[in-house]
Short mmCIF file of C-alpha atoms (C1' of nucleotides) in Angstrom, two decimals:
data_model
loop_
_atom_site.label_atom_id
_atom_site.label_comp_id
_atom_site.label_asym_id
_atom_site.label_seq_id
_atom_site.Cartn_x
_atom_site.Cartn_y
_atom_site.Cartn_z
CA MET P 1 0.31 0.09 0.34
CA LEU P 2 2.91 2.87 1.30
CA ASP P 3 6.53 2.42 -0.29
CA GLU P 4 7.94 2.37 2.65
CA ARG P 5 11.64 2.55 1.19
CA SER P 6 10.80 6.48 -0.53
CA LEU P 7 10.12 8.40 2.45
CA PRO P 8 12.16 10.59 3.97
CA LEU P 9 13.71 9.46 7.16
CA ARG P 10 10.93 11.26 9.72
CA GLU P 11 8.47 10.31 8.14
CA ARG P 12 9.77 6.39 8.33
CA LYS P 13 10.00 7.24 11.98
CA ARG P 14 6.44 8.02 12.34
CA LEU P 15 5.44 5.34 10.52
CA ARG P 16 6.77 2.73 12.86
CA THR P 17 5.99 4.32 15.56
CA ARG P 18 2.33 4.32 14.04
CA ARG P 19 2.46 0.69 13.21
CA THR P 20 4.38 -0.10 17.21
CA LEU P 21 1.50 1.68 18.54
CA ALA P 22 -0.84 -0.35 17.37
CA GLU P 23 0.23 -3.69 16.87
CA THR P 24 1.14 -3.08 20.55
CA ALA P 25 -2.25 -1.87 21.83
CA LEU P 26 -4.39 -5.08 19.89
CA ARG P 27 -2.31 -7.23 21.89
CA LEU P 28 -2.82 -5.42 24.88
CA PHE P 29 -6.70 -4.19 24.58
CA THR P 30 -7.01 -8.13 23.34
CA ASP P 31 -5.29 -9.95 26.18
CA HIS P 32 -6.33 -7.60 29.39
CA GLY P 33 -9.54 -5.73 27.89
CA PHE P 34 -9.80 -2.45 26.21
CA GLU P 35 -10.57 -0.32 29.64
CA ALA P 36 -8.41 -2.41 31.87
CA THR P 37 -5.34 -1.00 29.76
CA THR P 38 -3.89 2.55 30.76
CA LEU P 39 -2.80 4.67 28.04
CA GLU P 40 0.30 4.94 30.40
CA ARG P 41 0.87 1.18 30.30
CA LEU P 42 -0.10 0.79 26.26
CA VAL P 43 2.81 4.07 25.40
CA GLU P 44 5.47 2.19 28.27
CA GLU P 45 5.28 -0.72 26.55
CA ALA P 46 5.56 0.94 22.80
CA GLU P 47 8.60 2.89 24.22
CA VAL P 48 6.46 6.09 24.06
CA SER P 49 5.49 8.95 25.59
CA LYS P 50 2.14 9.98 25.87
CA SER P 51 2.88 13.43 23.97
CA THR P 52 3.56 10.85 20.72
CA PHE P 53 0.52 8.36 20.97
CA PHE P 54 -1.79 11.97 20.89
CA ARG P 55 0.83 13.14 17.95
CA ALA P 56 -0.03 9.72 16.25
CA PHE P 57 -3.58 8.95 17.40
CA PRO P 58 -6.63 11.86 18.36
CA ALA P 59 -7.65 9.21 21.10
CA LYS P 60 -7.60 5.81 23.17
CA GLU P 61 -10.02 4.42 20.55
CA ALA P 62 -8.64 5.59 17.51
CA VAL P 63 -5.18 3.11 18.22
CA ALA P 64 -7.76 0.38 18.59
CA VAL P 65 -9.58 0.81 15.02
CA GLU P 66 -7.17 1.24 12.43
CA ALA P 67 -7.77 -1.42 10.69
CA GLU P 68 -11.08 -0.11 10.36
CA THR P 69 -10.10 3.26 9.71
CA GLU P 70 -7.89 1.50 6.78
CA VAL P 71 -11.05 0.78 4.86
CA TRP P 72 -12.71 3.59 4.85
CA THR P 73 -9.94 6.04 4.21
CA ALA P 74 -9.14 3.73 1.20
CA TYR P 75 -13.00 4.15 0.30
CA THR P 76 -12.96 7.57 0.24
CA ALA P 77 -10.02 8.54 -1.17
CA ALA P 78 -11.21 5.96 -4.70
CA LEU P 79 -14.25 7.99 -4.28
CA ASP P 80 -12.27 11.48 -4.20
CA ARG P 81 -10.03 10.49 -6.95
CA GLY P 82 -13.35 8.62 -9.22
CA ARG P 83 -15.73 10.10 -11.29
CA PRO P 84 -19.22 8.54 -11.01
CA GLU P 85 -21.15 7.03 -13.78
CA GLY P 86 -24.07 5.71 -13.89
CA VAL P 87 -26.21 4.22 -11.13
CA VAL P 88 -24.72 5.82 -8.06
CA LEU P 89 -25.33 2.81 -5.62
CA ASP P 90 -23.31 0.61 -7.91
CA VAL P 91 -20.82 3.20 -8.00
CA LEU P 92 -20.44 3.08 -4.36
CA ARG P 93 -20.38 -0.95 -4.16
CA ASP P 94 -17.86 -0.70 -6.95
CA ALA P 95 -15.33 1.48 -4.89
CA LEU P 96 -15.96 0.11 -1.92
CA THR P 97 -14.94 -3.88 -3.61
CA GLU P 98 -11.79 -2.41 -5.26
CA VAL P 99 -10.51 -1.24 -1.37
CA ALA P 100 -11.90 -4.28 -0.31
CA VAL P 101 -9.37 -6.78 -2.59
CA ALA P 102 -6.42 -3.78 -2.29
CA LEU P 103 -5.76 -4.05 0.98
CA ASP P 104 -2.83 -4.93 2.49
CA PRO P 105 -2.25 -9.16 3.35
CA ASP P 106 -2.09 -8.88 6.95
CA TRP P 107 -5.42 -6.87 6.88
CA ASP P 108 -7.17 -9.62 7.89
CA ARG P 109 -5.71 -10.75 11.02
CA ARG P 110 -6.20 -6.96 12.81
CA TYR P 111 -9.75 -6.30 11.21
CA VAL P 112 -10.68 -9.41 13.25
CA ALA P 113 -9.35 -8.68 16.53
CA THR P 114 -10.42 -5.18 15.85
CA ARG P 115 -13.78 -6.60 15.39
CA ARG P 116 -13.74 -9.05 18.28
CA LEU P 117 -12.14 -5.91 20.68
CA ILE P 118 -15.15 -3.37 19.28
CA LEU P 119 -17.51 -6.41 20.80
CA THR P 120 -15.80 -6.31 24.09
CA ALA P 121 -15.53 -2.68 24.43
CA PRO P 122 -18.52 0.00 24.30
CA ALA P 123 -16.76 2.82 23.93
CA LEU P 124 -15.23 1.50 20.82
CA LEU P 125 -18.59 0.63 19.48
CA ALA P 126 -19.46 4.32 20.52
CA TYR P 127 -16.49 5.47 18.59
CA VAL P 128 -16.61 3.72 15.64
CA ASP P 129 -20.58 4.34 14.96
CA HIS P 130 -19.68 7.78 15.11
CA TYR P 131 -16.37 7.41 12.82
CA ARG P 132 -18.67 5.44 10.12
CA THR P 133 -21.56 8.73 10.42
CA GLY P 134 -18.52 11.05 9.29
CA VAL P 135 -17.32 8.81 6.38
CA GLU P 136 -21.58 8.82 5.00
CA ARG P 137 -21.16 12.62 5.67
CA GLN P 138 -18.23 12.59 3.72
CA VAL P 139 -19.76 10.42 1.05
CA VAL P 140 -22.40 12.58 0.63
CA ALA P 141 -19.95 15.81 0.84
CA CYS P 142 -18.06 14.65 -2.13
CA LEU P 143 -21.08 13.01 -4.60
CA ALA P 144 -23.12 16.66 -3.65
CA GLY P 145 -19.62 18.03 -5.14
CA LYS P 146 -19.81 15.84 -8.11
CA LEU P 147 -23.05 15.50 -9.15
CA GLY P 148 -24.18 18.79 -8.53
CA LEU P 149 -26.56 18.43 -6.21
CA ASP P 150 -27.35 19.92 -2.41
CA ASP P 151 -25.43 18.58 0.69
CA GLY P 152 -28.32 17.81 2.23
CA ASP P 153 -30.46 15.99 -0.32
CA LEU P 154 -31.85 12.65 1.15
CA ARG P 155 -30.91 10.23 -1.42
CA LEU P 156 -27.15 10.91 -0.87
CA GLN P 157 -27.75 10.29 2.54
CA VAL P 158 -29.37 6.88 2.03
CA LEU P 159 -27.36 5.86 -0.74
CA ALA P 160 -23.99 6.51 1.65
CA GLU P 161 -26.09 4.57 4.88
CA LEU P 162 -26.26 1.88 2.20
CA THR P 163 -22.85 1.04 1.12
CA THR P 164 -21.80 1.60 4.98
CA THR P 165 -24.22 -1.10 6.32
CA ALA P 166 -23.82 -3.32 3.21
CA TRP P 167 -20.09 -3.31 4.50
CA SER P 168 -21.13 -3.58 7.83
CA VAL P 169 -23.53 -6.82 7.47
CA ALA P 170 -20.81 -8.40 5.25
CA ALA P 171 -17.92 -8.82 7.33
CA ARG P 172 -19.96 -9.10 10.59
CA ASP P 173 -20.42 -12.39 9.18
CA TRP P 174 -16.85 -12.63 7.69
CA VAL P 175 -15.70 -11.81 10.88
CA ARG P 176 -18.18 -14.89 12.76
CA ASN P 177 -16.28 -17.50 10.53
CA GLU P 178 -13.29 -16.22 11.10
CA ALA P 179 -12.10 -14.64 8.09
CA ASP P 180 -12.34 -18.29 6.53
CA GLY P 181 -12.10 -17.74 2.81
CA GLY P 182 -10.15 -15.04 2.96
CA ARG P 183 -11.09 -11.40 1.44
CA GLU P 184 -12.92 -13.08 -1.65
CA ARG P 185 -15.15 -14.52 0.57
CA LEU P 186 -16.14 -11.49 2.10
CA VAL P 187 -16.33 -9.98 -1.30
CA ARG P 188 -18.63 -12.56 -2.32
CA ARG P 189 -20.21 -11.39 1.59
CA LEU P 190 -19.92 -7.67 0.02
CA ARG P 191 -22.03 -8.75 -3.06
CA ASP P 192 -24.88 -10.57 -1.59
CA ALA P 193 -25.66 -7.79 0.75
CA PHE P 194 -25.57 -5.07 -2.18
CA ARG P 195 -27.54 -7.34 -4.08
CA ALA P 196 -30.61 -8.00 -0.69
CA VAL P 197 -30.86 -3.93 -0.28
CA PRO P 198 -34.00 -3.27 -2.76
CA ALA P 199 -35.98 -6.51 -1.51
CA SER P 200 -35.87 -3.94 2.08
CA LEU P 201 -38.30 -1.44 1.05
CA ASP P 202 -40.59 -4.08 0.04
CA LEU P 203 -40.36 -6.35 2.63
CA ARG P 204 -44.21 -6.81 4.54
CA ALA P 205 -45.04 -8.08 8.18
CA PRO P 206 -46.31 -11.58 7.50
CA GLY P 207 -50.09 -12.11 6.67
CA THR P 208 -51.90 -11.77 10.05
CA GLY P 209 -55.10 -13.11 10.09
CA MET N 1 -47.08 12.98 28.46
CA LEU N 2 -46.00 11.93 31.90
CA ASP N 3 -48.69 12.55 34.96
CA GLU N 4 -46.90 14.94 36.78
CA ARG N 5 -49.52 14.46 39.61
CA SER N 6 -49.63 10.96 40.08
CA LEU N 7 -46.87 9.48 41.32
CA PRO N 8 -45.22 9.08 44.51
CA LEU N 9 -43.42 12.06 45.70
CA ARG N 10 -40.09 10.65 45.33
CA GLU N 11 -40.65 10.23 41.96
CA ARG N 12 -41.36 13.26 41.02
CA LYS N 13 -38.56 15.07 42.69
CA ARG N 14 -36.94 12.97 40.71
CA LEU N 15 -38.32 14.18 37.68
CA ARG N 16 -37.46 18.42 38.68
CA THR N 17 -34.15 17.36 39.42
CA ARG N 18 -34.38 16.03 35.96
CA ARG N 19 -35.58 19.15 34.71
CA THR N 20 -33.75 21.59 36.22
CA LEU N 21 -30.86 19.98 35.14
CA ALA N 22 -31.97 19.59 31.36
CA GLU N 23 -32.98 22.97 31.35
CA THR N 24 -30.20 24.80 33.37
CA ALA N 25 -27.47 22.85 30.89
CA LEU N 26 -29.95 23.91 27.83
CA ARG N 27 -29.67 27.35 29.11
CA LEU N 28 -25.45 27.24 30.08
CA PHE N 29 -24.27 25.30 26.90
CA THR N 30 -26.59 27.97 24.91
CA ASP N 31 -24.89 31.02 26.51
CA HIS N 32 -21.59 30.29 27.26
CA GLY N 33 -20.64 26.77 24.73
CA PHE N 34 -20.76 23.14 25.83
CA GLU N 35 -17.72 22.77 26.37
CA ALA N 36 -16.42 25.39 28.52
CA THR N 37 -19.50 24.43 30.74
CA THR N 38 -17.86 22.23 33.58
CA LEU N 39 -20.10 19.90 34.84
CA GLU N 40 -18.99 21.26 38.53
CA ARG N 41 -20.80 24.82 36.97
CA LEU N 42 -23.72 23.25 36.29
CA VAL N 43 -25.12 21.14 39.27
CA GLU N 44 -23.76 24.05 41.36
CA GLU N 45 -26.30 25.98 38.99
CA ALA N 46 -28.90 23.99 39.33
CA GLU N 47 -27.93 23.18 43.48
CA VAL N 48 -27.37 19.40 43.20
CA SER N 49 -24.40 16.92 43.37
CA LYS N 50 -22.29 15.41 41.26
CA SER N 51 -23.71 12.49 42.19
CA THR N 52 -27.30 13.27 41.70
CA PHE N 53 -26.44 14.60 38.07
CA PHE N 54 -24.93 11.02 37.37
CA ARG N 55 -27.66 8.62 38.85
CA ALA N 56 -29.79 11.57 36.30
CA PHE N 57 -27.47 11.29 33.27
CA PRO N 58 -24.60 8.90 32.39
CA ALA N 59 -23.24 11.62 30.55
CA LYS N 60 -22.35 15.08 30.34
CA GLU N 61 -23.29 14.20 27.17
CA ALA N 62 -26.70 12.77 27.81
CA VAL N 63 -28.65 16.11 29.67
CA ALA N 64 -27.79 18.18 26.49
CA VAL N 65 -30.22 16.27 24.07
CA GLU N 66 -32.93 14.90 26.39
CA ALA N 67 -34.98 16.50 23.93
CA GLU N 68 -33.90 13.87 20.70
CA THR N 69 -33.70 11.41 23.19
CA GLU N 70 -37.22 12.08 23.71
CA VAL N 71 -38.33 11.06 20.37
CA TRP N 72 -36.47 7.92 20.31
CA THR N 73 -37.50 6.98 23.54
CA ALA N 74 -41.22 6.48 22.36
CA TYR N 75 -40.63 5.50 19.27
CA THR N 76 -39.23 2.38 20.05
CA ALA N 77 -42.02 1.99 22.50
CA ALA N 78 -44.38 2.71 20.37
CA LEU N 79 -42.79 -0.33 17.73
CA ASP N 80 -42.31 -2.39 21.23
CA ARG N 81 -46.09 -1.68 21.87
CA GLY N 82 -47.79 -2.49 18.75
CA ARG N 83 -47.85 -5.20 16.24
CA PRO N 84 -46.88 -4.51 12.76
CA GLU N 85 -48.88 -5.57 9.62
CA GLY N 86 -48.30 -4.32 6.10
CA VAL N 87 -45.29 -2.79 4.27
CA VAL N 88 -43.04 -2.56 7.50
CA LEU N 89 -41.37 0.60 6.32
CA ASP N 90 -44.70 2.20 6.79
CA VAL N 91 -45.27 1.23 9.93
CA LEU N 92 -42.07 3.14 11.04
CA ARG N 93 -43.41 6.01 8.86
CA ASP N 94 -46.22 5.51 10.92
CA ALA N 95 -44.52 5.12 14.11
CA LEU N 96 -42.65 8.02 13.96
CA THR N 97 -45.24 10.44 12.70
CA GLU N 98 -47.65 9.28 15.56
CA VAL N 99 -44.69 10.36 18.12
CA ALA N 100 -43.61 13.86 16.49
CA VAL N 101 -47.14 15.00 16.64
CA ALA N 102 -47.57 13.69 20.85
CA LEU N 103 -44.67 15.20 22.11
CA ASP N 104 -44.97 17.73 25.05
CA PRO N 105 -45.62 21.64 23.14
CA ASP N 106 -42.89 22.50 25.06
CA TRP N 107 -40.61 20.27 23.21
CA ASP N 108 -40.15 22.48 19.98
CA ARG N 109 -37.95 25.13 21.55
CA ARG N 110 -35.49 22.53 23.75
CA TYR N 111 -35.66 20.83 20.27
CA VAL N 112 -34.32 23.80 18.42
CA ALA N 113 -31.64 24.50 20.79
CA THR N 114 -30.42 21.04 21.27
CA ARG N 115 -29.92 20.90 17.76
CA ARG N 116 -28.61 24.31 17.27
CA LEU N 117 -26.05 23.14 20.12
CA ILE N 118 -24.99 20.05 18.71
CA LEU N 119 -23.59 21.67 15.21
CA THR N 120 -21.54 23.38 17.91
CA ALA N 121 -20.04 21.05 19.92
CA PRO N 122 -18.57 17.75 18.16
CA ALA N 123 -18.72 15.91 21.13
CA LEU N 124 -22.34 15.81 21.56
CA LEU N 125 -22.29 15.00 17.01
CA ALA N 126 -20.58 11.49 18.40
CA TYR N 127 -22.59 10.95 21.49
CA VAL N 128 -26.48 11.16 19.21
CA ASP N 129 -24.43 9.34 15.92
CA HIS N 130 -23.50 6.66 18.74
CA TYR N 131 -27.24 6.77 20.06
CA ARG N 132 -28.80 6.74 16.74
CA THR N 133 -27.60 3.82 16.12
CA GLY N 134 -28.27 2.39 19.36
CA VAL N 135 -31.82 3.08 18.36
CA GLU N 136 -31.70 1.58 15.31
CA ARG N 137 -30.33 -1.57 16.55
CA GLN N 138 -32.83 -1.77 18.76
CA VAL N 139 -35.51 -1.29 16.39
CA VAL N 140 -33.87 -3.93 14.42
CA ALA N 141 -33.98 -6.70 17.73
CA CYS N 142 -37.59 -5.36 18.08
CA LEU N 143 -38.63 -6.30 14.77
CA ALA N 144 -36.37 -9.54 14.20
CA GLY N 145 -38.87 -10.86 17.31
CA LYS N 146 -41.94 -9.38 15.88
CA LEU N 147 -41.45 -10.98 12.42
CA GLY N 148 -39.56 -14.05 13.10
CA LEU N 149 -36.23 -12.82 11.55
CA ASP N 150 -32.82 -13.08 12.30
CA ASP N 151 -31.03 -9.98 13.64
CA GLY N 152 -28.88 -9.59 11.54
CA ASP N 153 -31.30 -9.28 8.49
CA LEU N 154 -29.36 -6.55 6.60
CA ARG N 155 -33.18 -5.40 5.64
CA LEU N 156 -34.36 -4.83 9.03
CA GLN N 157 -30.91 -3.07 9.06
CA VAL N 158 -32.13 -0.63 6.37
CA LEU N 159 -35.30 -0.36 7.17
CA ALA N 160 -33.98 1.13 10.72
CA GLU N 161 -31.78 3.07 9.38
CA LEU N 162 -33.98 4.66 6.36
CA THR N 163 -36.25 5.97 9.12
CA THR N 164 -33.98 7.41 11.28
CA THR N 165 -32.61 8.96 8.15
CA ALA N 166 -35.93 10.80 7.02
CA TRP N 167 -36.11 12.34 10.37
CA SER N 168 -32.64 13.35 10.51
CA VAL N 169 -33.29 15.26 7.35
CA ALA N 170 -36.42 16.42 8.20
CA ALA N 171 -35.79 17.52 11.34
CA ARG N 172 -32.87 19.80 9.89
CA ASP N 173 -34.95 21.67 7.37
CA TRP N 174 -37.41 22.56 10.03
CA VAL N 175 -34.72 23.77 12.65
CA ARG N 176 -33.00 25.27 10.40
CA ASN N 177 -36.06 27.44 9.50
CA GLU N 178 -36.82 27.95 13.09
CA ALA N 179 -39.21 25.43 13.42
CA ASP N 180 -42.18 27.84 11.55
CA GLY N 181 -44.79 26.34 11.02
CA GLY N 182 -45.42 24.31 14.12
CA ARG N 183 -45.55 20.51 14.60
CA GLU N 184 -47.26 20.17 11.23
CA ARG N 185 -44.28 21.67 9.50
CA LEU N 186 -42.28 18.74 10.43
CA VAL N 187 -44.84 16.08 9.89
CA ARG N 188 -44.65 17.08 6.66
CA ARG N 189 -41.45 17.43 5.99
CA LEU N 190 -41.02 13.97 7.51
CA ARG N 191 -43.60 12.84 5.11
CA ASP N 192 -41.46 13.99 2.15
CA ALA N 193 -38.49 12.23 3.47
CA PHE N 194 -40.65 8.99 3.16
CA ARG N 195 -41.77 9.54 0.21
CA ALA N 196 -38.16 10.52 -1.42
CA VAL N 197 -36.60 6.98 -0.01
CA PRO N 198 -37.26 4.45 -2.80
CA ALA N 199 -35.88 7.50 -5.62
CA SER N 200 -32.55 6.65 -3.95
CA LEU N 201 -31.60 3.37 -5.25
CA ASP N 202 -32.08 5.25 -8.86
CA LEU N 203 -29.81 7.47 -8.55
CA ARG N 204 -27.83 7.74 -11.46
CA ALA N 205 -24.80 10.33 -12.41
CA PRO N 206 -25.71 12.67 -15.04
CA GLY N 207 -25.11 10.98 -18.66
CA THR N 208 -21.09 11.68 -18.95
CA GLY N 209 -21.63 12.68 -23.15
"C1'" DG V 1 30.52 18.70 6.55
"C1'" DA V 2 29.72 22.36 10.01
"C1'" DA V 3 26.13 25.35 11.24
"C1'" DA V 4 21.40 27.35 11.49
"C1'" DA V 5 17.13 25.99 11.22
"C1'" DT V 6 12.72 23.31 11.87
"C1'" DT V 7 10.58 19.71 13.23
"C1'" DC V 8 9.19 15.81 16.61
"C1'" DT V 9 10.00 14.29 21.47
"C1'" DG V 10 9.83 13.51 26.39
"C1'" DG V 11 8.65 14.76 31.02
"C1'" DC V 12 5.33 16.59 33.71
"C1'" DA V 13 1.82 19.94 35.98
"C1'" DC V 14 -2.76 20.78 34.85
"C1'" DT V 15 -7.92 20.14 33.48
"C1'" DC V 16 -12.03 17.86 33.70
"C1'" DG V 17 -15.46 14.16 33.15
"C1'" DG V 18 -16.49 10.05 35.71
"C1'" DT V 19 -16.72 6.85 39.04
"C1'" DC V 20 -16.15 4.58 44.09
"C1'" DT V 21 -17.07 4.55 49.38
"C1'" DC V 22 -19.57 6.13 52.74
"C1'" DG V 23 -22.50 8.46 56.36
"C1'" DT V 24 -26.52 11.22 56.32
"C1'" DT V 25 -30.88 12.45 54.71
"C1'" DT V 26 -35.85 11.21 52.70
"C1'" DG V 27 -39.52 9.03 51.59
"C1'" DG V 28 -42.60 5.15 51.56
"C1'" DT V 29 -44.53 1.89 54.87
"C1'" DG V 30 -47.03 -1.04 59.00
"C1'" DC T 1 -43.37 6.21 66.03
"C1'" DA T 2 -39.91 3.12 64.10
"C1'" DC T 3 -37.99 0.81 60.39
"C1'" DC T 4 -36.27 0.27 55.96
"C1'" DA T 5 -35.42 1.14 51.47
"C1'" DA T 6 -33.76 4.85 48.33
"C1'" DA T 7 -31.94 8.72 47.20
"C1'" DC T 8 -28.50 12.02 48.76
"C1'" DG T 9 -23.97 14.70 49.02
"C1'" DA T 10 -19.17 15.15 50.14
"C1'" DG T 11 -14.92 13.81 48.78
"C1'" DA T 12 -10.88 10.46 47.86
"C1'" DC T 13 -10.21 8.70 43.35
"C1'" DC T 14 -8.90 6.77 38.36
"C1'" DG T 15 -7.46 8.03 33.83
"C1'" DA T 16 -7.99 10.02 28.95
"C1'" DG T 17 -6.42 14.66 26.88
"C1'" DT T 18 -3.88 19.58 26.98
"C1'" DG T 19 -0.39 22.95 26.96
"C1'" DC T 20 4.00 23.88 27.81
"C1'" DC T 21 8.94 23.81 27.38
"C1'" DA T 22 13.47 22.00 26.92
"C1'" DG T 23 16.04 19.69 24.62
"C1'" DA T 24 16.83 16.01 20.34
"C1'" DA T 25 16.73 14.83 15.84
"C1'" DT T 26 16.15 15.65 11.26
"C1'" DT T 27 16.67 18.75 7.25
"C1'" DT T 28 18.32 22.87 5.05
"C1'" DT T 29 21.80 26.20 4.42
"C1'" DC T 30 26.11 27.95 3.35
#
DNA sequence: GAAAATTCTGGCACTCGGTCTCGTTTGGTG
DNA sequence: CACCAAACGAGACCGAGTGCCAGAATTTTC
């Protein structure tokens, strides 16, 4: 994803401490719990100061969900680059799918660990909920710009949400099965989820007498 | 909404401090900003202890968005009570609409103040984002039970989100116009929003020559 | 390649939200 | 009136997050 060797020394170091922190955090949080692990303990283990931590991450929660943010960072970046054509929902689906297949090979392991962690810590759940909404806002703004629509257009908001929801459902299933079948399985699940969306509108309560 | 006089004295007192806190909070936060107002200052002004505050509200953010939570508490309660029939999206729309018209007359003022406040405080935005997601989860669980569907059914999640989104768009517009036209205007906006939902799926990028 | 200018880091004090404990008060009950 | 349960106030305590500054490391300049 990121070419390590071509960067200036300072940037390389920044990236290294970032990774060390994320790696250490995932281990500590998994072993002893998110809340039970203090920041002090984490930065001590990673051999950096608290100041450095907050220069790399905006909050304790953020370092725990790196794998999640990687997905959405790539996703919004792809949308920013691309020029939407045809059915917008398809554009979003394709962008997200391409991101999924292009992720770092090590991402699978980290993502699974992250999702499991989230299930155990309410603060993390709150963080990702809000993060996800932020992504949707970003997508809406991006599309509104490119399509010449209003920022408050309900259709854009709906489409942005459908996409994150499809991911969320697909990923939940994928993680539950220990990410068996690898990235291909995730992509298949994602496709299925998008396919199932239109049926939602027509869902009816089964005939009540 | 709540019959004050029929409650035991202790409950009445609890409710009174709750209201005092919410009222005081809305005033202080509006006048001096959410972050700039410390909890200490708030409880001092409301003449209760910090302990009492946290017995009434789970967090500083919660007291600022009372008006928002009232809506969704009533909404989920209505769904829990009712028995869904016909098109599920219509069921949700009707439930939410009925809640909107039934809210306390004083609610309008508080809601407008709350929404304005949220625009100024990132922490509040995060809080309501997460809160909203929680409501959706609750709705999904409720419907899954009543309809005999799986908790992870994508369709339910989509429907739950469409509903909160419709509200969110309608309310945004309503608040922007100072809640002019009163509750009827909000209800109209809500109806329009729900009507616009299906068109989302077919949204296309304008033909690129 | 040394010196100057920038940028990053560590350490520390500080604020503030939130939890916990415990002794006291207050409303419900027979 | 007496008893019990529940709510309250006070204060100690924890830990996340911020601001400040002196010093180290990196980059740039000559």
